[in-house]
Coordinates of N, CA and C in Angstrom, one line a residue:
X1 N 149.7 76.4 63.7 CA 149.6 77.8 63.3 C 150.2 78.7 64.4
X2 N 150.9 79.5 63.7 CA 151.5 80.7 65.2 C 151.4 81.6 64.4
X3 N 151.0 82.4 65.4 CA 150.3 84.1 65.0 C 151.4 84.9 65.6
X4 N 151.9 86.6 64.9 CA 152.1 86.9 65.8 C 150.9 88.2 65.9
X5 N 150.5 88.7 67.2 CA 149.4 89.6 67.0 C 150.5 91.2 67.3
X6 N 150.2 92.0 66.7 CA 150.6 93.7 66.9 C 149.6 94.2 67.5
X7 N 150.1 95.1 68.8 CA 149.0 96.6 69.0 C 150.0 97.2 69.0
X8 N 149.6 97.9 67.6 CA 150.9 99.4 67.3 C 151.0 100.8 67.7
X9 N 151.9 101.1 67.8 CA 152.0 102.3 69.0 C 153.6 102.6 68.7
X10 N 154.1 104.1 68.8 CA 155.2 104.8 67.9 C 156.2 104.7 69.6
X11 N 155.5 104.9 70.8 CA 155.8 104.9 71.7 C 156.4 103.4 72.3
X12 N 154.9 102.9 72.5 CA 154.9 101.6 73.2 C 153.9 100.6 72.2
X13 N 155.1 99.6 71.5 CA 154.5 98.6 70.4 C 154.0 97.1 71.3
X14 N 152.6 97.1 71.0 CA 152.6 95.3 71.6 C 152.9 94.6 70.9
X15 N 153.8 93.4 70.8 CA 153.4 91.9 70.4 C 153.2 90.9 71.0
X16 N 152.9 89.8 70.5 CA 152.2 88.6 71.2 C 152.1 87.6 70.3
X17 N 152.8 86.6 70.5 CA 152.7 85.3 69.8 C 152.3 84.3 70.2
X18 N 151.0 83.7 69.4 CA 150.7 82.8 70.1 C 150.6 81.4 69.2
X19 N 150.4 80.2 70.0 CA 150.1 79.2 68.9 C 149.0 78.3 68.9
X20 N 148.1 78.0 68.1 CA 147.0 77.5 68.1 C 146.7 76.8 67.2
X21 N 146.9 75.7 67.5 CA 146.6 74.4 66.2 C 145.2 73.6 66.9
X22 N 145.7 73.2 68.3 CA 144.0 72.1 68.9 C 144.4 73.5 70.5
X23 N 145.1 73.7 70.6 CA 144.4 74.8 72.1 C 145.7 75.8 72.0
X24 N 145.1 77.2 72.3 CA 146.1 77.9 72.0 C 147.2 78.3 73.3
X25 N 148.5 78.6 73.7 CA 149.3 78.6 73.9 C 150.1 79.9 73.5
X26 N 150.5 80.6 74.1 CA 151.4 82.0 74.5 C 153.0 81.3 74.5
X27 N 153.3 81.6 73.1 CA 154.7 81.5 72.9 C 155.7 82.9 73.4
X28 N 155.2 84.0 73.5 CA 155.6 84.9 73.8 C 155.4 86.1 74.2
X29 N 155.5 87.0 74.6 CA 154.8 88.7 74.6 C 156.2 90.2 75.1
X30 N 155.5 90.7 74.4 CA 156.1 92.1 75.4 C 156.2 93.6 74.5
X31 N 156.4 94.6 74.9 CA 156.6 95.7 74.6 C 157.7 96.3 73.6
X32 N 157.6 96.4 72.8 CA 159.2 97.5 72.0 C 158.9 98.9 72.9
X33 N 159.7 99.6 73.3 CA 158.8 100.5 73.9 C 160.5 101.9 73.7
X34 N 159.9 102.7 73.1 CA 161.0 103.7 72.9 C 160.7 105.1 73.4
X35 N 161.8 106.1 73.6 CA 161.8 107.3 74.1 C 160.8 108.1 73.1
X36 N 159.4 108.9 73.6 CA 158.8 109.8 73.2 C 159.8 111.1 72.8
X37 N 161.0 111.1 72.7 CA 161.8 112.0 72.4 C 162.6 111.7 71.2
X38 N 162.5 111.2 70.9 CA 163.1 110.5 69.8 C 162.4 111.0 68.6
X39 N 163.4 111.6 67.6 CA 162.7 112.1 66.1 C 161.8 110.7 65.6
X40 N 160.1 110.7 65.2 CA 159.7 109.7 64.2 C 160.2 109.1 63.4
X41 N 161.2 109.5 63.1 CA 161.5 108.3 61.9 C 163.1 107.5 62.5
X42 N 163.4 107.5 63.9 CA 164.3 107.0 64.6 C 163.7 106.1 65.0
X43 N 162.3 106.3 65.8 CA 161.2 105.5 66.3 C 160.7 104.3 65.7
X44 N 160.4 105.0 64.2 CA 159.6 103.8 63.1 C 160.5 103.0 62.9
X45 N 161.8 103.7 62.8 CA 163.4 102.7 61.8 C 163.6 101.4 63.0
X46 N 163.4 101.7 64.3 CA 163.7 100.9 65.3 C 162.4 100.1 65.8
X47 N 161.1 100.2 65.2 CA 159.8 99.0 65.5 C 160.0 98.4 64.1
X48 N 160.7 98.7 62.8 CA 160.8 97.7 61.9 C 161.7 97.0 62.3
X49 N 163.0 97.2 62.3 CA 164.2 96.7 63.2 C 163.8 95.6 64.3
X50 N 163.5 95.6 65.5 CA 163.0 95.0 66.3 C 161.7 94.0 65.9
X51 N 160.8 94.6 65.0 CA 159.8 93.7 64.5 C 160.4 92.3 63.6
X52 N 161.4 92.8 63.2 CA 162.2 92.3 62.3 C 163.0 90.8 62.8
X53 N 163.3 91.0 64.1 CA 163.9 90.5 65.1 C 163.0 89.2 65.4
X54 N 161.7 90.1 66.2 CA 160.6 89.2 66.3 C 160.3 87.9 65.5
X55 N 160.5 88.6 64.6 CA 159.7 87.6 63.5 C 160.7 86.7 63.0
X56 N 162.0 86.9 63.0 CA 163.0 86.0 62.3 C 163.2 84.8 63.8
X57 N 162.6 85.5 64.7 CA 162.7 84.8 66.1 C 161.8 83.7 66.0
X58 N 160.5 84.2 66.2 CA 159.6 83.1 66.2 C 159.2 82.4 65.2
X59 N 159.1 83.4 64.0 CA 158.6 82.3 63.0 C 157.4 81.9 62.7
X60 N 156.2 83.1 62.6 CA 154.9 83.0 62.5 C 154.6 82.8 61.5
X61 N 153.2 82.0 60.7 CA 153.0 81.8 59.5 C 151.9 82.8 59.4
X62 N 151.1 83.7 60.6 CA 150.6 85.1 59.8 C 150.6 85.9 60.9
X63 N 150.3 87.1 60.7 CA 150.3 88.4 61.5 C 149.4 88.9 61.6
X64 N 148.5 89.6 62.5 CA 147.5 90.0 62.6 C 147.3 91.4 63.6
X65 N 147.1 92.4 63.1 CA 147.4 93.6 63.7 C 146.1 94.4 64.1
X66 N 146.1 95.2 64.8 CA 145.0 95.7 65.6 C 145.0 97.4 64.5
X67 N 143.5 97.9 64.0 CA 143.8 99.1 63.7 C 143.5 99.8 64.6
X68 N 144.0 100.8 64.1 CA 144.0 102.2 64.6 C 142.7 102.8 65.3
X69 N 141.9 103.0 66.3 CA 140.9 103.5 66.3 C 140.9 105.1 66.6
X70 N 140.1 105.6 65.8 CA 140.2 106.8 65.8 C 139.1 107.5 66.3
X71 N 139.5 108.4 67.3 CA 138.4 108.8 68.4 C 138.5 110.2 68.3
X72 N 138.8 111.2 69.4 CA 138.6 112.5 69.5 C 140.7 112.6 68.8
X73 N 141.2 112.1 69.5 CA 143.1 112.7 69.2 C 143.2 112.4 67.9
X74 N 142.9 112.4 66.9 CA 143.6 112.6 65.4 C 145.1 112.4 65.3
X75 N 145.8 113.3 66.0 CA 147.0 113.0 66.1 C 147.7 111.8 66.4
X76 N 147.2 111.5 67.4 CA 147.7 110.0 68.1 C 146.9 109.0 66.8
X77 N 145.7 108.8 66.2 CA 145.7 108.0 65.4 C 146.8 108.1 64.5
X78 N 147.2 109.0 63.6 CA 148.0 108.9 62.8 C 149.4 108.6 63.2
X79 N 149.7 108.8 64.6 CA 151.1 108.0 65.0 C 151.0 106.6 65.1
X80 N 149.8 106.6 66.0 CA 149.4 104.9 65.8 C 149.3 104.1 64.0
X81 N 148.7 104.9 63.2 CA 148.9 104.1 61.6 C 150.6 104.3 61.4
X82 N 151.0 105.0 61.6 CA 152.4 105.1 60.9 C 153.3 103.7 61.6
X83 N 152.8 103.5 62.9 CA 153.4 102.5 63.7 C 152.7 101.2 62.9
X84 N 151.0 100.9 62.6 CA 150.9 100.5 61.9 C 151.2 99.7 60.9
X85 N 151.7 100.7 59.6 CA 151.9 100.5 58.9 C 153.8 99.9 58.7
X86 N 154.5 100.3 59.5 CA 155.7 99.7 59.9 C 155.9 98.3 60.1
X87 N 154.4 97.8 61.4 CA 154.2 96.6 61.2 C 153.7 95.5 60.1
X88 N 153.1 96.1 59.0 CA 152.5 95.9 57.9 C 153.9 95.6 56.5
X89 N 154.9 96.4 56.8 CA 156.3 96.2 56.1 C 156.8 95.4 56.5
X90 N 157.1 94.9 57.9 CA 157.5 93.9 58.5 C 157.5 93.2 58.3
X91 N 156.1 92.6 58.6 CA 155.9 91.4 57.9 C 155.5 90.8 56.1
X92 N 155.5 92.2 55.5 CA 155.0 91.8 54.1 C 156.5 91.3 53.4
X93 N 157.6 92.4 54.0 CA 159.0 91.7 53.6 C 159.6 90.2 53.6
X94 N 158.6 89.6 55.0 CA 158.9 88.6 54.8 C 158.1 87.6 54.3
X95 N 156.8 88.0 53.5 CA 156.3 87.1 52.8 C 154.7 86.8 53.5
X96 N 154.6 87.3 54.8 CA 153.8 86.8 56.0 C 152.3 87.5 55.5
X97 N 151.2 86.4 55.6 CA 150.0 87.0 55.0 C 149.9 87.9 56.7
X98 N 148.9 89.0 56.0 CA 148.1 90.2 57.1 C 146.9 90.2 57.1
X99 N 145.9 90.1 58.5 CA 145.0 90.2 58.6 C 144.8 91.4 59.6
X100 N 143.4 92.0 59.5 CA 143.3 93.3 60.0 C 142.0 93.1 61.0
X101 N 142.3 93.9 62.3 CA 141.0 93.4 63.6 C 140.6 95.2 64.1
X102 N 139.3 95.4 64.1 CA 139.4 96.8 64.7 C 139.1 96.1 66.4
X103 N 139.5 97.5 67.1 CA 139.5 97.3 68.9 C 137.8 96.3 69.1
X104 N 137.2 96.6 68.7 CA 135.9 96.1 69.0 C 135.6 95.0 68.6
X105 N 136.0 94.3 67.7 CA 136.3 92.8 66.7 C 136.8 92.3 68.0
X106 N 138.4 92.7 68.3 CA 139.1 91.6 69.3 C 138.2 91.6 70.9
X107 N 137.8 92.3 70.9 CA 137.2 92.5 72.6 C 136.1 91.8 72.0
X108 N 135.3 91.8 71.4 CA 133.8 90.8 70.8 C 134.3 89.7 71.0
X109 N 135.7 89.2 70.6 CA 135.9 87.9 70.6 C 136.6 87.5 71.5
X110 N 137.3 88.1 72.5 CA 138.0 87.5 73.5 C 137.0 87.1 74.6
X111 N 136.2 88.4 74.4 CA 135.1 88.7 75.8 C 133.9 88.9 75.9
X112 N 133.5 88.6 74.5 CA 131.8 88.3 73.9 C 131.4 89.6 74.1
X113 N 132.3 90.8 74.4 CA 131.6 92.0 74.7 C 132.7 93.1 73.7
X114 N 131.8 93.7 72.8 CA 132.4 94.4 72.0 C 133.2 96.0 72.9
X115 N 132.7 96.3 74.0 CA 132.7 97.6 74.5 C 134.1 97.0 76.0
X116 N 134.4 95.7 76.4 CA 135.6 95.7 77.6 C 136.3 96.8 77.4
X117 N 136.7 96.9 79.3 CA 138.1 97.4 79.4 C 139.0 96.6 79.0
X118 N 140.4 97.6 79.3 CA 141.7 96.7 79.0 C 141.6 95.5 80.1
X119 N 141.1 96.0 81.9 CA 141.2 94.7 82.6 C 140.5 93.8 82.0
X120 N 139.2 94.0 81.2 CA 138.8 92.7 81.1 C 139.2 91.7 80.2
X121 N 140.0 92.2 79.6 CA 140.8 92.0 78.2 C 141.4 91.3 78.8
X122 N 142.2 92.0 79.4 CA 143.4 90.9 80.1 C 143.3 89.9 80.8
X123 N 142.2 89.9 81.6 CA 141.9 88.7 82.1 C 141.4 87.9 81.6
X124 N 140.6 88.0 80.2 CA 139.9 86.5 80.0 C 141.6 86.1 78.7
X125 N 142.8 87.1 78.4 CA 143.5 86.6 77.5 C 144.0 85.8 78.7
X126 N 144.2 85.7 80.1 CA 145.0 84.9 80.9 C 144.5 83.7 81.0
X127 N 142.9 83.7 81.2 CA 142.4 82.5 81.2 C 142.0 81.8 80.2
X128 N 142.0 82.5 79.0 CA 141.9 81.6 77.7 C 143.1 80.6 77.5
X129 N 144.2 81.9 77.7 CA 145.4 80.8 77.5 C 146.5 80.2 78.6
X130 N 145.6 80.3 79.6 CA 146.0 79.3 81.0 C 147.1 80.1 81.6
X131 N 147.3 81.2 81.5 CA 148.2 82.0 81.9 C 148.1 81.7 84.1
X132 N 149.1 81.9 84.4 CA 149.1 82.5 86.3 C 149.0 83.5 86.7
X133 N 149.2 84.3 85.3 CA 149.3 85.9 85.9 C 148.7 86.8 84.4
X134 N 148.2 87.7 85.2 CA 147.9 88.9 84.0 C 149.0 89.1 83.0
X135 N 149.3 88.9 82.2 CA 150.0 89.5 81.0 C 150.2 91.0 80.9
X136 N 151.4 91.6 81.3 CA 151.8 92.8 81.7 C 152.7 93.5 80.6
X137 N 152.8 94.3 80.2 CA 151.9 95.7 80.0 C 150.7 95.2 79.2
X138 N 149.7 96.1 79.8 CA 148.4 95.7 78.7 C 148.6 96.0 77.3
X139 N 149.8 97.0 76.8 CA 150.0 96.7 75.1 C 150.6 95.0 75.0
X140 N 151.3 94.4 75.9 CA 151.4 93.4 75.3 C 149.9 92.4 75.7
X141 N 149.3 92.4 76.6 CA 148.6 91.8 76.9 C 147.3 92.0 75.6
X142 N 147.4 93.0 75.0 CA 146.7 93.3 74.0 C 146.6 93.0 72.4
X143 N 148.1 92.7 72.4 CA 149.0 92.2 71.0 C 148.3 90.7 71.0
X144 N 148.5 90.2 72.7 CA 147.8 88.5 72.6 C 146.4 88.6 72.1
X145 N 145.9 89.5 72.5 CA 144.2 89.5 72.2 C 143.7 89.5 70.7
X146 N 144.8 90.1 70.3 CA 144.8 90.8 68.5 C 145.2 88.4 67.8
X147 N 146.3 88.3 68.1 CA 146.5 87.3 68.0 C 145.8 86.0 68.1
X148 N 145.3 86.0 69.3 CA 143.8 85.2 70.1 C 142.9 85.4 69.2
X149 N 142.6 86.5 68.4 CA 141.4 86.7 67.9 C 141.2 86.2 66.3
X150 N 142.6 85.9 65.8 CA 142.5 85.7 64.7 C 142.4 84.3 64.8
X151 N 143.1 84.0 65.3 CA 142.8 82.3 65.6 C 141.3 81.8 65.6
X152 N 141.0 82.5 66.8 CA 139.1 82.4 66.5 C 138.8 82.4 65.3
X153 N 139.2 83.7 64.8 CA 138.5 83.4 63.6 C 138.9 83.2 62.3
X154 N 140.0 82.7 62.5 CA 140.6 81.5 61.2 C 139.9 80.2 61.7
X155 N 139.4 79.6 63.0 CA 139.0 79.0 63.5 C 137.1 78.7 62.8
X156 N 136.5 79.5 63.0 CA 134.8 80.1 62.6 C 134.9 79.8 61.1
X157 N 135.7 80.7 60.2 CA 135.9 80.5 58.6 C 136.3 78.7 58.2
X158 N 136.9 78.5 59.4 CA 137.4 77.0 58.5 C 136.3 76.2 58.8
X159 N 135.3 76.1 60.6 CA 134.1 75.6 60.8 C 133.1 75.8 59.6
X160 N 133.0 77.1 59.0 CA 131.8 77.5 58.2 C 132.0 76.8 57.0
X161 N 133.0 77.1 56.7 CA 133.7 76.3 54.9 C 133.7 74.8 54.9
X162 N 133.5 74.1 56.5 CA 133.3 72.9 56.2 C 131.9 72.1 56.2
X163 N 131.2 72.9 56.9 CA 129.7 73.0 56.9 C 129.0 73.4 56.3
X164 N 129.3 74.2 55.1 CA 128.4 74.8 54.2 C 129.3 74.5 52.6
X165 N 129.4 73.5 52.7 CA 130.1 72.8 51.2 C 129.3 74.0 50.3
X166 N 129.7 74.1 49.4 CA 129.1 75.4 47.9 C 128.4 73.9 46.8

């Protein structure tokens, strides 16, 4: 199974692909990262584009994207869903099922603590997946966590469905 995970951002997009069949493994990471000057819909047209890339690259069988959390900036959420939802075309064009994690889901599960920082984030994604170095920028270090997390819990769902026959 290879995931790729998204933290979306109109600015600075994470991804992170990882693979996880018996131990998971970092096939890849890094930033799309474009001029804040740039009209939005130059922005969006070039994270589908590039996402696009990604994915014809690696070859994930699902996607798993971080939402939006929406806090005091309103504005920045809704650039964040628009970025979002770019990543959500991405991959639906190409067939790729979508699962959805809010910030507090992935940190629960990377770090048994729903409330981490980004360092801590990043450090247990280095040592979960045997990394030597922190995974740099923390949007991409982040995209792994989104990715990491689905696995877990495509991981828990397939434990439970086999232990609790119906």
């Amino acid at each position: 199974m290879r995931i790729l995970g998204v933290d979306p951002g109109t600015i600075n997009l994470g991804y992170g692909v990882v693979d996880g069949e018996e131990e998971m493994h970092m096939v890849d990471c890094g930033v799309v990262s474009l001029s804040a000057r740039l009209p939005m819909e130059e922005r969006l047209r070039s994270l589908y584009r590039e996402l696009g890339k990604i994915i014809s690259r690696h070859k994930p069988s699902e996607v798993a994207i971080e939402d939006p959390f929406i806090g005091h900036n309103v504005r920045s959420a809704f650039a964040i869903g628009k970025a979002q939802a770019i990543a959500i075309l991405a991959a639906a064009n190409k067939g790729l099922p979508i699962y959805y994690y809010s910030p507090a889901k992935i940190k629960k599960q990377i770090t048994s603590y729903g409330q981490s920082d980004k360092q801590q984030v990043q450090e247990m994604v280095r040592v979960q997946l045997g990394l030597s170095e922190l995974p740099q920028p923390s949007d991409a270090s982040d995209a792994l966590a989104v990715a990491m997390c689905h696995i877990q819990q495509r991981r828990l769902n397939q434990w439970v469905a086999e232990h609790n026959p119906e």
